[in-house]
PDB file of C-alpha atoms in Angstrom:
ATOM      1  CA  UNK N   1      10.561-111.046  56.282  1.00  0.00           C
ATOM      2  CA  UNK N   2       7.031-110.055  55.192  1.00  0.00           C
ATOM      3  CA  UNK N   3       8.484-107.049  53.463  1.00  0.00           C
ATOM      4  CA  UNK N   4      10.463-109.762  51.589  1.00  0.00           C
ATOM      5  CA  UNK N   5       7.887-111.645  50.557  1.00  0.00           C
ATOM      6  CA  UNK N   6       5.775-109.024  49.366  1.00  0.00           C
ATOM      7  CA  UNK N   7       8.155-107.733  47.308  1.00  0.00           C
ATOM      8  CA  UNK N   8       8.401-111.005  45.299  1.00  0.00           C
ATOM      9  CA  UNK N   9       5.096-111.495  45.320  1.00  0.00           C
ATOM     10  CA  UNK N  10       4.190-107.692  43.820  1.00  0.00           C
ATOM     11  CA  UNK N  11       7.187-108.200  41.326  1.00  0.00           C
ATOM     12  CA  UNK N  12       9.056-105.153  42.558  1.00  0.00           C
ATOM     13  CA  UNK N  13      11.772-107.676  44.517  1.00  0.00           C
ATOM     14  CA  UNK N  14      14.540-106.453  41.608  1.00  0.00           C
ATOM     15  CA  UNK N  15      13.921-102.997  42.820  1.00  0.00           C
ATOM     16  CA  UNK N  16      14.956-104.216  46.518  1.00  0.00           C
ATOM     17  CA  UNK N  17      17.644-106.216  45.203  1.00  0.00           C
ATOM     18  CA  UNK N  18      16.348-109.142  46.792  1.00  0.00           C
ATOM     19  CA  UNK N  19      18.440-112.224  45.352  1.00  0.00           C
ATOM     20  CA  UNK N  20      17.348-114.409  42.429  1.00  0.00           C
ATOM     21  CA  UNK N  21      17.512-117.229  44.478  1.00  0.00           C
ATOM     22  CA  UNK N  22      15.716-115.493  47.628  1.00  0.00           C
ATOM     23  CA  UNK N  23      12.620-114.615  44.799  1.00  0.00           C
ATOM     24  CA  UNK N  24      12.277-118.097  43.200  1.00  0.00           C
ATOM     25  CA  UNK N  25      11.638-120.095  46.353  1.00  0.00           C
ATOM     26  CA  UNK N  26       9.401-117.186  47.775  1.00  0.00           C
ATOM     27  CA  UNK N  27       7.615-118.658  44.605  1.00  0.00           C
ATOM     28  CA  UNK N  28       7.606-122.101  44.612  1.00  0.00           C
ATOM     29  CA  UNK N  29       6.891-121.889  48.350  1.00  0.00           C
ATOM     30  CA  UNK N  30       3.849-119.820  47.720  1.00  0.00           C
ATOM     31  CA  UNK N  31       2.875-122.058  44.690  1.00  0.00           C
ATOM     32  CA  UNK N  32       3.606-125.486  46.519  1.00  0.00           C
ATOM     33  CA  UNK N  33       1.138-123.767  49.446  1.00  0.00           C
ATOM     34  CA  UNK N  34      -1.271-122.784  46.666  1.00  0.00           C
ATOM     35  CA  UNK N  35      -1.026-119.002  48.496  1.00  0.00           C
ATOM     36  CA  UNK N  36      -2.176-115.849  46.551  1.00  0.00           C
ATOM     37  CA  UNK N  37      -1.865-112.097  47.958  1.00  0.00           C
ATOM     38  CA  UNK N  38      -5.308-110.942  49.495  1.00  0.00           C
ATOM     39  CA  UNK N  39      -6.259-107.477  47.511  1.00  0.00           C
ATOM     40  CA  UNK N  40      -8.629-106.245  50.030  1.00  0.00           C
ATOM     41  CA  UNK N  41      -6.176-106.495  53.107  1.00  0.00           C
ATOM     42  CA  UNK N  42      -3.604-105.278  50.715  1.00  0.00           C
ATOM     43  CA  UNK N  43      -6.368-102.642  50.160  1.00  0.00           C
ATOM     44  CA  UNK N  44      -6.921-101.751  53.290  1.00  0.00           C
ATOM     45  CA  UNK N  45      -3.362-101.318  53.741  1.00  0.00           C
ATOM     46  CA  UNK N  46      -2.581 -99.071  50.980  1.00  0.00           C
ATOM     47  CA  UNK N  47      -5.921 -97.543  50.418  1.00  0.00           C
ATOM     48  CA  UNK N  48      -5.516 -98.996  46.563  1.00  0.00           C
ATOM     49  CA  UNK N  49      -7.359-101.912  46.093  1.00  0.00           C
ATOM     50  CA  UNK N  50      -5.899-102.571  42.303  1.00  0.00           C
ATOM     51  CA  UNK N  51     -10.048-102.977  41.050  1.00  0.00           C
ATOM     52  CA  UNK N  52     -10.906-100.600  38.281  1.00  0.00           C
ATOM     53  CA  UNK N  53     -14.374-100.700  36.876  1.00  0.00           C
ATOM     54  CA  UNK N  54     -15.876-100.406  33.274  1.00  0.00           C
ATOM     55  CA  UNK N  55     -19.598 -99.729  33.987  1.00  0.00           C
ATOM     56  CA  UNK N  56     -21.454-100.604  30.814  1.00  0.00           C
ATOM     57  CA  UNK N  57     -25.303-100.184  29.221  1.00  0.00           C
ATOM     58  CA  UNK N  58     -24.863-103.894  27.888  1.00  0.00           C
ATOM     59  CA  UNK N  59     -22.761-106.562  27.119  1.00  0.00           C
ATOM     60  CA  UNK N  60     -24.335-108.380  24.289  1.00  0.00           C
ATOM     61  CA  UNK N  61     -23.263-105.689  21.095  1.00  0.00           C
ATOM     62  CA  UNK N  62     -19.763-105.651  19.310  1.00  0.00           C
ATOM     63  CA  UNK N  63     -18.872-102.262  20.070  1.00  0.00           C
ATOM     64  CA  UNK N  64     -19.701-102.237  24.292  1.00  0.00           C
ATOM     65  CA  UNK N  65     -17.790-105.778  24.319  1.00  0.00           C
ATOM     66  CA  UNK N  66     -15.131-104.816  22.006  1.00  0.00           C
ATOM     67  CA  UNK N  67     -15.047-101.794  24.352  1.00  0.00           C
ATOM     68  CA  UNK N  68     -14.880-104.017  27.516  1.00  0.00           C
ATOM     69  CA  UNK N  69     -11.921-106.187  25.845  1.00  0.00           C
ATOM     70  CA  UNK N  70      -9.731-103.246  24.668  1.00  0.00           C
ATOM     71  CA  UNK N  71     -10.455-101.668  28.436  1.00  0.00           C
ATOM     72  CA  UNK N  72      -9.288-105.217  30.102  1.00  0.00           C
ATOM     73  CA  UNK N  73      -5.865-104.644  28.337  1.00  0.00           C
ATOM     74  CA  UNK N  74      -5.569-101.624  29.151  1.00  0.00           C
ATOM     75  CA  UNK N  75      -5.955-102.384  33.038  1.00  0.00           C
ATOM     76  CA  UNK N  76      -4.135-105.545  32.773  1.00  0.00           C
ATOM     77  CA  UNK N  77      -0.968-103.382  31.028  1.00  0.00           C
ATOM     78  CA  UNK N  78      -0.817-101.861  34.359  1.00  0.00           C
ATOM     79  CA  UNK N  79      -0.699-104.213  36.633  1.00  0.00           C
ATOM     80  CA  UNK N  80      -4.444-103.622  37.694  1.00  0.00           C
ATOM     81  CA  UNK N  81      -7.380-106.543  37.885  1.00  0.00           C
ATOM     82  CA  UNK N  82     -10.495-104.691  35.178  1.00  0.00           C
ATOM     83  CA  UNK N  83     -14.064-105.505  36.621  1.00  0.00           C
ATOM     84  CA  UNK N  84     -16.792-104.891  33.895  1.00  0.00           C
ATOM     85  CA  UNK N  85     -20.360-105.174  34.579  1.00  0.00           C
ATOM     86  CA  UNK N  86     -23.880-103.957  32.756  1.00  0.00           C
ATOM     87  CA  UNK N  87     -26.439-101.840  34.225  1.00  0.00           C
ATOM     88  CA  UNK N  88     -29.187-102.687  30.874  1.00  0.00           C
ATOM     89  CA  UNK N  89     -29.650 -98.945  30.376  1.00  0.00           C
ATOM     90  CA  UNK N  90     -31.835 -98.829  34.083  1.00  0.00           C
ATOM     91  CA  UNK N  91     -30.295 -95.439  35.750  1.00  0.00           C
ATOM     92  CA  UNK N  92     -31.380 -96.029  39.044  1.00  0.00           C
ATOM     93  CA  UNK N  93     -29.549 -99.746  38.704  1.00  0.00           C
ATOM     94  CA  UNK N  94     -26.233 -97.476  37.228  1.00  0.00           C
ATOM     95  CA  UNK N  95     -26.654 -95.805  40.721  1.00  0.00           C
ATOM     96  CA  UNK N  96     -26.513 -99.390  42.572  1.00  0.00           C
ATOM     97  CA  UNK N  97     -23.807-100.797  40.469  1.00  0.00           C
ATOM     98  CA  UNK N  98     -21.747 -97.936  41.180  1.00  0.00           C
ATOM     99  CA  UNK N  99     -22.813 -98.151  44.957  1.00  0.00           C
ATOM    100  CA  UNK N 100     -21.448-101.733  44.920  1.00  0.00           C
ATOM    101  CA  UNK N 101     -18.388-101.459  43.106  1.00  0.00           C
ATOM    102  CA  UNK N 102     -17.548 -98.711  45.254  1.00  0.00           C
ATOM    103  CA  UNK N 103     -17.937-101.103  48.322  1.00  0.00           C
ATOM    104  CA  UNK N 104     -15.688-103.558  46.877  1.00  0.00           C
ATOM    105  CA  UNK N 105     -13.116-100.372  47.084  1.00  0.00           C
ATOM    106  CA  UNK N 106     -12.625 -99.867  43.633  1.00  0.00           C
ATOM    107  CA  UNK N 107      -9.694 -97.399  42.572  1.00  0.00           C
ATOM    108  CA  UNK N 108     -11.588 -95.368  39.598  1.00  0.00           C
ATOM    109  CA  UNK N 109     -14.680 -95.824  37.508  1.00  0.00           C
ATOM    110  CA  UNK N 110     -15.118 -96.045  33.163  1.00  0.00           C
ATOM    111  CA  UNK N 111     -18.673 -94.781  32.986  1.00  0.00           C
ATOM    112  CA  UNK N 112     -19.915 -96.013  29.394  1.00  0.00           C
ATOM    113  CA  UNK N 113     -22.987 -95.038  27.383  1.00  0.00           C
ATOM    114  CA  UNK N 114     -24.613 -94.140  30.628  1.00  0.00           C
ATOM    115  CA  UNK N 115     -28.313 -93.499  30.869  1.00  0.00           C
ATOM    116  CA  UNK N 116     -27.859 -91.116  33.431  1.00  0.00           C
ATOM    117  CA  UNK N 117     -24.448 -90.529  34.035  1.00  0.00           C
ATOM    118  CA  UNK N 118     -25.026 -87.549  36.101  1.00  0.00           C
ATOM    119  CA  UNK N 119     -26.731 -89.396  39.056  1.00  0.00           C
ATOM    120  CA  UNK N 120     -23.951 -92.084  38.509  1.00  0.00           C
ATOM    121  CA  UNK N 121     -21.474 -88.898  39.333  1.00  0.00           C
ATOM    122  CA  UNK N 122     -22.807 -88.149  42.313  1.00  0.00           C
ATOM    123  CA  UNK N 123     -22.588 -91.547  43.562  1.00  0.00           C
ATOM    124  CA  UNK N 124     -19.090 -91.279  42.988  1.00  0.00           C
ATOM    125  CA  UNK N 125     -18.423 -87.828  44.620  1.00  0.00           C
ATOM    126  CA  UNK N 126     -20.306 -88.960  47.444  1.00  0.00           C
ATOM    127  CA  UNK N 127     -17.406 -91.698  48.110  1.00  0.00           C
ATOM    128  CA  UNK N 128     -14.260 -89.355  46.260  1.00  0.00           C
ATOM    129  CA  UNK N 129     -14.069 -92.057  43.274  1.00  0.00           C
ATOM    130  CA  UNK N 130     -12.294 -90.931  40.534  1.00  0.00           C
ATOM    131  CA  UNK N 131     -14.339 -91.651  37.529  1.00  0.00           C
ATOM    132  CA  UNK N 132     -14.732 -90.429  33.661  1.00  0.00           C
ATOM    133  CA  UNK N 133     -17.426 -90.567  30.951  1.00  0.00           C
ATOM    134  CA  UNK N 134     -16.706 -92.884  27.691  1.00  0.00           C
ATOM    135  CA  UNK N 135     -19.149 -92.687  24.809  1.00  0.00           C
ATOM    136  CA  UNK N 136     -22.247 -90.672  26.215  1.00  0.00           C
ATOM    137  CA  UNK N 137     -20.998 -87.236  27.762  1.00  0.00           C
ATOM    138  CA  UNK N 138     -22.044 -85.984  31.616  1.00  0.00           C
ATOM    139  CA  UNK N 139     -22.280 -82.406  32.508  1.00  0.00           C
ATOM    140  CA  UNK N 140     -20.179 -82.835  35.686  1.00  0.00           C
ATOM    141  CA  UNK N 141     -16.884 -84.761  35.017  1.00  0.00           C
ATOM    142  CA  UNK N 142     -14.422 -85.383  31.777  1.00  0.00           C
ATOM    143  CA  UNK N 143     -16.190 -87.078  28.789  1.00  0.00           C
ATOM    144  CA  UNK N 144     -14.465 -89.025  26.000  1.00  0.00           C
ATOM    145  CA  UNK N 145     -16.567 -89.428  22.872  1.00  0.00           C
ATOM    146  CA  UNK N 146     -16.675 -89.939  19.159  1.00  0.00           C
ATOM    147  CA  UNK N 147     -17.567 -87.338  16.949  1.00  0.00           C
ATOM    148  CA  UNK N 148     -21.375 -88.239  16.529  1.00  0.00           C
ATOM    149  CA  UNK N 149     -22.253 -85.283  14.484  1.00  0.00           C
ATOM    150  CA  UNK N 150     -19.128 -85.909  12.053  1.00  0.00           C
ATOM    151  CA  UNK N 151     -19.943 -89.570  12.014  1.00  0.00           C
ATOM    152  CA  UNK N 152     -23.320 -89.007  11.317  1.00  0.00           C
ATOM    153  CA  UNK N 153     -22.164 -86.578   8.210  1.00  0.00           C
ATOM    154  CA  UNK N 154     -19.726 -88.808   6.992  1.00  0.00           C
ATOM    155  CA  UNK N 155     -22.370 -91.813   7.072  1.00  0.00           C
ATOM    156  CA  UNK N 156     -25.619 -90.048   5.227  1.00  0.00           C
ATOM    157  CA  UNK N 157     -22.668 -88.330   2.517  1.00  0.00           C
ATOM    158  CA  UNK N 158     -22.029 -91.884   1.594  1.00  0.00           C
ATOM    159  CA  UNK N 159     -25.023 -93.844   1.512  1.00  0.00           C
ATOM    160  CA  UNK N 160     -26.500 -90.656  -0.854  1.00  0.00           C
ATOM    161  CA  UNK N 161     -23.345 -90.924  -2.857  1.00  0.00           C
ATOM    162  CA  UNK N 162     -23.833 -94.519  -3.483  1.00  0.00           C
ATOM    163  CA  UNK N 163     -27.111 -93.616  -5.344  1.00  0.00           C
ATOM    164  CA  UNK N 164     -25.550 -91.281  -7.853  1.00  0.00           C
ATOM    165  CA  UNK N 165     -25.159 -93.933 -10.358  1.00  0.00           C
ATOM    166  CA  UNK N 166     -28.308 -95.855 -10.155  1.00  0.00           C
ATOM    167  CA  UNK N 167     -30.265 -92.517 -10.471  1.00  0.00           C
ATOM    168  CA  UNK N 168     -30.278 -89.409  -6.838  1.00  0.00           C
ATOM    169  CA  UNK N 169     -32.247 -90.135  -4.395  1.00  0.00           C
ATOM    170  CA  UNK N 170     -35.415 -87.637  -3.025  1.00  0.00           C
ATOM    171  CA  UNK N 171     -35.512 -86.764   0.483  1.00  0.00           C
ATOM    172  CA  UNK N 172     -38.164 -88.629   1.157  1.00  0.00           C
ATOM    173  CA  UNK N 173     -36.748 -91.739   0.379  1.00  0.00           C
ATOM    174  CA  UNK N 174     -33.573 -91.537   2.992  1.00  0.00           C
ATOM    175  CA  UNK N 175     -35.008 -92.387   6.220  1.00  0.00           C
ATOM    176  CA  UNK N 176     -33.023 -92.843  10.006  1.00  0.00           C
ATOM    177  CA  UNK N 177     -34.152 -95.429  11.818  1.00  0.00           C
ATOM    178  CA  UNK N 178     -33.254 -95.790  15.500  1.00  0.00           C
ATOM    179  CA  UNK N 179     -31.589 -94.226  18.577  1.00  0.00           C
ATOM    180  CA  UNK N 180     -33.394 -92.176  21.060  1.00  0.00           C
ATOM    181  CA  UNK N 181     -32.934 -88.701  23.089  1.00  0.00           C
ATOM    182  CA  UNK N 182     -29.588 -89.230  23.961  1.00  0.00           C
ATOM    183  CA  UNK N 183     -26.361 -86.789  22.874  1.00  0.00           C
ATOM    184  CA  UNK N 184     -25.018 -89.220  20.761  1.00  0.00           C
ATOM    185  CA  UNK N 185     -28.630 -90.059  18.848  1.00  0.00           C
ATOM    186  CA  UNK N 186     -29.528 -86.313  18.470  1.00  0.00           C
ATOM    187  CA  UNK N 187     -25.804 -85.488  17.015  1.00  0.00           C
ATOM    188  CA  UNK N 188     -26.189 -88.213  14.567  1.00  0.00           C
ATOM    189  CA  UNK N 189     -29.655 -86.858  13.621  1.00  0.00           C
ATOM    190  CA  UNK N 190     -28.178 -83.171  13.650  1.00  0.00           C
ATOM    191  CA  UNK N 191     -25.474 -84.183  11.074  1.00  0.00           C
ATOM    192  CA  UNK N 192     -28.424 -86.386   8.895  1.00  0.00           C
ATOM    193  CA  UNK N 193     -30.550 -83.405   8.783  1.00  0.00           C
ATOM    194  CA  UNK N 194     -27.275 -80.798   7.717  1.00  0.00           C
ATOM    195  CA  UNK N 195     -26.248 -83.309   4.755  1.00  0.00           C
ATOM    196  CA  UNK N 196     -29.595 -84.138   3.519  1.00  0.00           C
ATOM    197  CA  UNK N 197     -29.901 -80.539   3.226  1.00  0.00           C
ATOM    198  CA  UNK N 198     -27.111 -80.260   1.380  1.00  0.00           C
ATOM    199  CA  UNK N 199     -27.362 -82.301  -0.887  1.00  0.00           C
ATOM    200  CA  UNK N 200     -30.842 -83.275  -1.602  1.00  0.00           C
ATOM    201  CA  UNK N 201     -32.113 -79.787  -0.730  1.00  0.00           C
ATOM    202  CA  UNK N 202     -34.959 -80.761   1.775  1.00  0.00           C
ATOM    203  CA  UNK N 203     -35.153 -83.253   5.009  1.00  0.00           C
ATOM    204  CA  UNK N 204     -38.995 -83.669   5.761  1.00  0.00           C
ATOM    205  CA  UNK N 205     -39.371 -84.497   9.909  1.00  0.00           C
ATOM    206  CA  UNK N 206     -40.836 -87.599   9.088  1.00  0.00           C
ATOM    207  CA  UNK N 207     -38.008 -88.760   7.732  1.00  0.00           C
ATOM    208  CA  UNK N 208     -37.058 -89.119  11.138  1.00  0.00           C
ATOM    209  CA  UNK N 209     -37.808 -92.223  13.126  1.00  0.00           C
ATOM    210  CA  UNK N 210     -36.469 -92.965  17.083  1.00  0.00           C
ATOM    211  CA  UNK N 211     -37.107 -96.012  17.962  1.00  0.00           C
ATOM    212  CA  UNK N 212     -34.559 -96.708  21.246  1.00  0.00           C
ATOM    213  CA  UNK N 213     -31.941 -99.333  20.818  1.00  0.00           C
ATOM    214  CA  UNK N 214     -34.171-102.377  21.478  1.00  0.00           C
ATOM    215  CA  UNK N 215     -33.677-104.641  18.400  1.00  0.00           C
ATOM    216  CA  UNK N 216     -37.734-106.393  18.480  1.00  0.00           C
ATOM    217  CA  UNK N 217     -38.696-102.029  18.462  1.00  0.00           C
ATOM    218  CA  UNK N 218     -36.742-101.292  15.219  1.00  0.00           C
ATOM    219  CA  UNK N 219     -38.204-104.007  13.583  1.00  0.00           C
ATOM    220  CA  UNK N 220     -41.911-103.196  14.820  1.00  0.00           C
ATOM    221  CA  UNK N 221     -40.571 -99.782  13.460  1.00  0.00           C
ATOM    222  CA  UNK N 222     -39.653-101.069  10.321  1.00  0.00           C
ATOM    223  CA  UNK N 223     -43.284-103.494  10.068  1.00  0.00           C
ATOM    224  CA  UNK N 224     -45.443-100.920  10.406  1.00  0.00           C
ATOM    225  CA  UNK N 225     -43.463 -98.681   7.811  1.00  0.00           C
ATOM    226  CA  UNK N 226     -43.686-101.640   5.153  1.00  0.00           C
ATOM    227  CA  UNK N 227     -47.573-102.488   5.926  1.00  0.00           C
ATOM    228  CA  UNK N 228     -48.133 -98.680   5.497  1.00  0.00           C
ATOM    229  CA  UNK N 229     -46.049 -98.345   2.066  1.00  0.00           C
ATOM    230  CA  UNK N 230     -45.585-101.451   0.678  1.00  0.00           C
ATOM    231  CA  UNK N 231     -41.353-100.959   0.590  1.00  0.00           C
ATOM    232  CA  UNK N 232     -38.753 -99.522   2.418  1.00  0.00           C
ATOM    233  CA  UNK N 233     -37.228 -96.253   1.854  1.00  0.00           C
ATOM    234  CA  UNK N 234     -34.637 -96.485  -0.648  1.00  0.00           C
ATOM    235  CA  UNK N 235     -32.103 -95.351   1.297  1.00  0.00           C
ATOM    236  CA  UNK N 236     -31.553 -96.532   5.261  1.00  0.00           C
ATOM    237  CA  UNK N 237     -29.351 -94.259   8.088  1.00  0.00           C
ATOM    238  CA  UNK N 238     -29.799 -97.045  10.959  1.00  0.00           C
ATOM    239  CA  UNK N 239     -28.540 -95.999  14.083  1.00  0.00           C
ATOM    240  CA  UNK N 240     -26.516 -98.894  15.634  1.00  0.00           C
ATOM    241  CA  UNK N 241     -25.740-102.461  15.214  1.00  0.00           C
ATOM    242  CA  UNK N 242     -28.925-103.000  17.423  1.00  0.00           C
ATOM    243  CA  UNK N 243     -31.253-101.170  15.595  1.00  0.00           C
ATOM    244  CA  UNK N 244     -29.581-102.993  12.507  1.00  0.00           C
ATOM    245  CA  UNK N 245     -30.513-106.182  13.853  1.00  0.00           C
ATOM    246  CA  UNK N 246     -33.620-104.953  14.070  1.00  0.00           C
ATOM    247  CA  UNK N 247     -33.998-104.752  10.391  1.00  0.00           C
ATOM    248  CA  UNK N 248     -32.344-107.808   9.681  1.00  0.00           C
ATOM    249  CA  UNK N 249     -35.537-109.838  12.189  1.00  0.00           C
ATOM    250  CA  UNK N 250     -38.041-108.141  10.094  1.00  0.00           C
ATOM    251  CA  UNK N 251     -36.540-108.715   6.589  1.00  0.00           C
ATOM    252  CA  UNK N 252     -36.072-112.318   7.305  1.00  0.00           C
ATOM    253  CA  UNK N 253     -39.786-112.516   7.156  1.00  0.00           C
ATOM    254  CA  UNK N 254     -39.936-111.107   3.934  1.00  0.00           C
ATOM    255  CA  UNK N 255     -38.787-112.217   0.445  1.00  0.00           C
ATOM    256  CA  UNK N 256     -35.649-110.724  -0.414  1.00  0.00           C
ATOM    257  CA  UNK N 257     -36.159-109.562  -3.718  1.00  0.00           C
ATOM    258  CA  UNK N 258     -38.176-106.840  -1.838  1.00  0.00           C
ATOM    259  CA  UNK N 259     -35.125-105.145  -0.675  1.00  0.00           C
ATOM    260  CA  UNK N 260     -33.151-105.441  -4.094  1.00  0.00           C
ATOM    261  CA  UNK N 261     -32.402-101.617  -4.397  1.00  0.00           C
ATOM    262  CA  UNK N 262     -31.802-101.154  -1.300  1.00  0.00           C
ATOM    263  CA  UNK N 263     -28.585 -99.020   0.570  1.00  0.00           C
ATOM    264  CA  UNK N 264     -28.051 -99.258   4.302  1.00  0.00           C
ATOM    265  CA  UNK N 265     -25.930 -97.125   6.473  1.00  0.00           C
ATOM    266  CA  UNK N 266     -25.356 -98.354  10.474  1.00  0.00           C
ATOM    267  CA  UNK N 267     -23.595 -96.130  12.889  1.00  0.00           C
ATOM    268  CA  UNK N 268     -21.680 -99.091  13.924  1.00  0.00           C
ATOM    269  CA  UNK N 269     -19.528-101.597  12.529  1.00  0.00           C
ATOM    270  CA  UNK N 270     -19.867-105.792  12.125  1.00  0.00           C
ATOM    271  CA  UNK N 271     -17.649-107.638   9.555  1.00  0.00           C
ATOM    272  CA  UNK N 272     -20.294-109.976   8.782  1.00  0.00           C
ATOM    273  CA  UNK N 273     -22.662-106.882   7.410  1.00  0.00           C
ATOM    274  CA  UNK N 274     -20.382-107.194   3.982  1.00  0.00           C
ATOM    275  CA  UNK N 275     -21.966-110.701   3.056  1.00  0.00           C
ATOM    276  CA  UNK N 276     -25.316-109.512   3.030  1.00  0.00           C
ATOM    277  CA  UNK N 277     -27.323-109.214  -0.118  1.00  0.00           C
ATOM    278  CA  UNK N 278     -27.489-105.818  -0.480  1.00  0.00           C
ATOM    279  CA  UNK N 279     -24.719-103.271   0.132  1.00  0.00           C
ATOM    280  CA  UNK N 280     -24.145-102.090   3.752  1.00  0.00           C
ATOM    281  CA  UNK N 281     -22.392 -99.192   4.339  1.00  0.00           C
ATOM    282  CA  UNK N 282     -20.720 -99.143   8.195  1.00  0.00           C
ATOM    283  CA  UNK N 283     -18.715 -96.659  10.583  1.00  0.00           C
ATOM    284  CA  UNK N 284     -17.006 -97.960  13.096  1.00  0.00           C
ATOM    285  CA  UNK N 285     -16.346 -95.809  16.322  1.00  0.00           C
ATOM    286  CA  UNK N 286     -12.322 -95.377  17.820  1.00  0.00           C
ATOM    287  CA  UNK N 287     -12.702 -97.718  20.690  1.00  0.00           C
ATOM    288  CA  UNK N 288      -8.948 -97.932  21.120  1.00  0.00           C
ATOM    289  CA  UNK N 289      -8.361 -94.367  21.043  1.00  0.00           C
ATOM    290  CA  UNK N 290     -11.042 -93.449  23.849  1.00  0.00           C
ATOM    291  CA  UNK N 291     -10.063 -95.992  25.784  1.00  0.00           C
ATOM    292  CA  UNK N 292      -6.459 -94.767  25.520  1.00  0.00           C
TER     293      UNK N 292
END
């Protein structure tokens, strides 16, 4: 019967007590016939197409893909089919990737590091999709997020306690590069400014450097710093792996005895940071745990 077959075919057969037997040549038959269930009539019969969506900013950076990998298991654990796709920061294309996804009938949406995940809610609300905020917070539905303003403490304590044997550093010569007017950038800057406070007793504004996330604008950032000084700041708070790559473009034009003293802190983590030539200092976010 049909009711039969589906039941093999959805792997819930040992619940019916269909046979052994019965389920294996459901299988071979359906292999030998190359067939394979059809998830949107299945869909439109249960209303649950199985599709559940990880909307990201982009796809080339560690921590967004290592967040698309760790969501994949996740879905896969449970017997769902993940769909991730990138928006490239563009709010009004969040709005039409959300708009498509929902016309594919997915079941609920991951909205990540959203630009505007607002007007991505409403999108959703509009069609009752069930969705959530990862990484960058919304104002209208459930956001999961890292500590920014602890991370950003935790990061600026150690890159000024690094200094403490080669002589403290002034607050003018810890700078944060990177980031931009976003919840997670101004918490980072928020816990910058409290520790630099703290413990170097001042934090002059221009100490303070947004540059958005776009690697080739960090390291125009970073140029027109050196052409005005003649160095970098001793000390370095960059604000993600991008921005860090940033860096990396414009010190490979320069000799790097320039940067001998240097100390870098990146809100974001990369394994291969540690076999640079100077030491690199790197936080890496709980993917697994906001996933979970």
């Amino acid at each position: 019967s049909p009711s039969t077959v589906s039941a093999v075919l959805n792997g819930t057969w040992q619940k019916r007590r269909i046979k052994e037997s019965t389920a294996e040549l459901i299988r071979s038959l359906a292999e030998t016939h190359q067939y394979t269930a059809n998830r949107q009539a299945r869909g439109l019969r249960s209303s649950r197409s199985g599709l559940i969506g990880l909307l990201l900013p982009i796809h080339d950076n560690r921590y967004f893909s290592s967040m698309a990998q760790t969501f994949e298991a996740h879905v896969r654990s449970k017997g769902q089919c993940p769909i991730v796709v990138s928006a490239s920061r563009d709010p009004e294309e969040e709005r039409k990737t959300a708009e498509t996804l929902i016309s594919y009938s997915i079941d609920e949406l991951f909205i990540c590091g959203a630009t505007d995940p607002d007007g991505v809610h409403e999108v959703c609300e509009a069609a009752g999709l069930k969705h959530i905020n990862i990484d960058l917070p919304g104002t209208k539905v459930p956001s999961v997020i890292s500590d920014n303003y602890e991370g950003g403490r935790m990061l600026t304590e150690a890159i000024i306690r690094h200094f403490q044997a080669a002589g403290p550093l002034a607050p003018h010569e810890l700078y944060l590069f990177g980031g931009r007017n976003d919840h997670a950038s101004r918490e980072r800057i928020r816990g910058f400014r409290a520790v630099k406070s703290e413990l170097l007793g001042a934090d002059p504004d221009e100490c303070i450097q947004p540059t958005g996330y776009a690697p080739n604008n960090a390291r125009l950032a970073f140029e027109a710093f050196y052409e005005k000084h003649g160095k970098l700041p001793r000390g370095l708070f960059v604000n993600s792996s991008i921005n860090f790559e940033g860096l990396l473009r414009f010190m490979a034009g320069h000799p790097h005895e320039n940067f001998a003293d240097l100390v870098v802190g990146c809100y974001d983590y990369d394994p291969f940071a540690s076999f640079l030539p100077f030491p690199v200092i790197m936080i890496r976010q709980d993917v697994e745990g906001m996933i979970t």
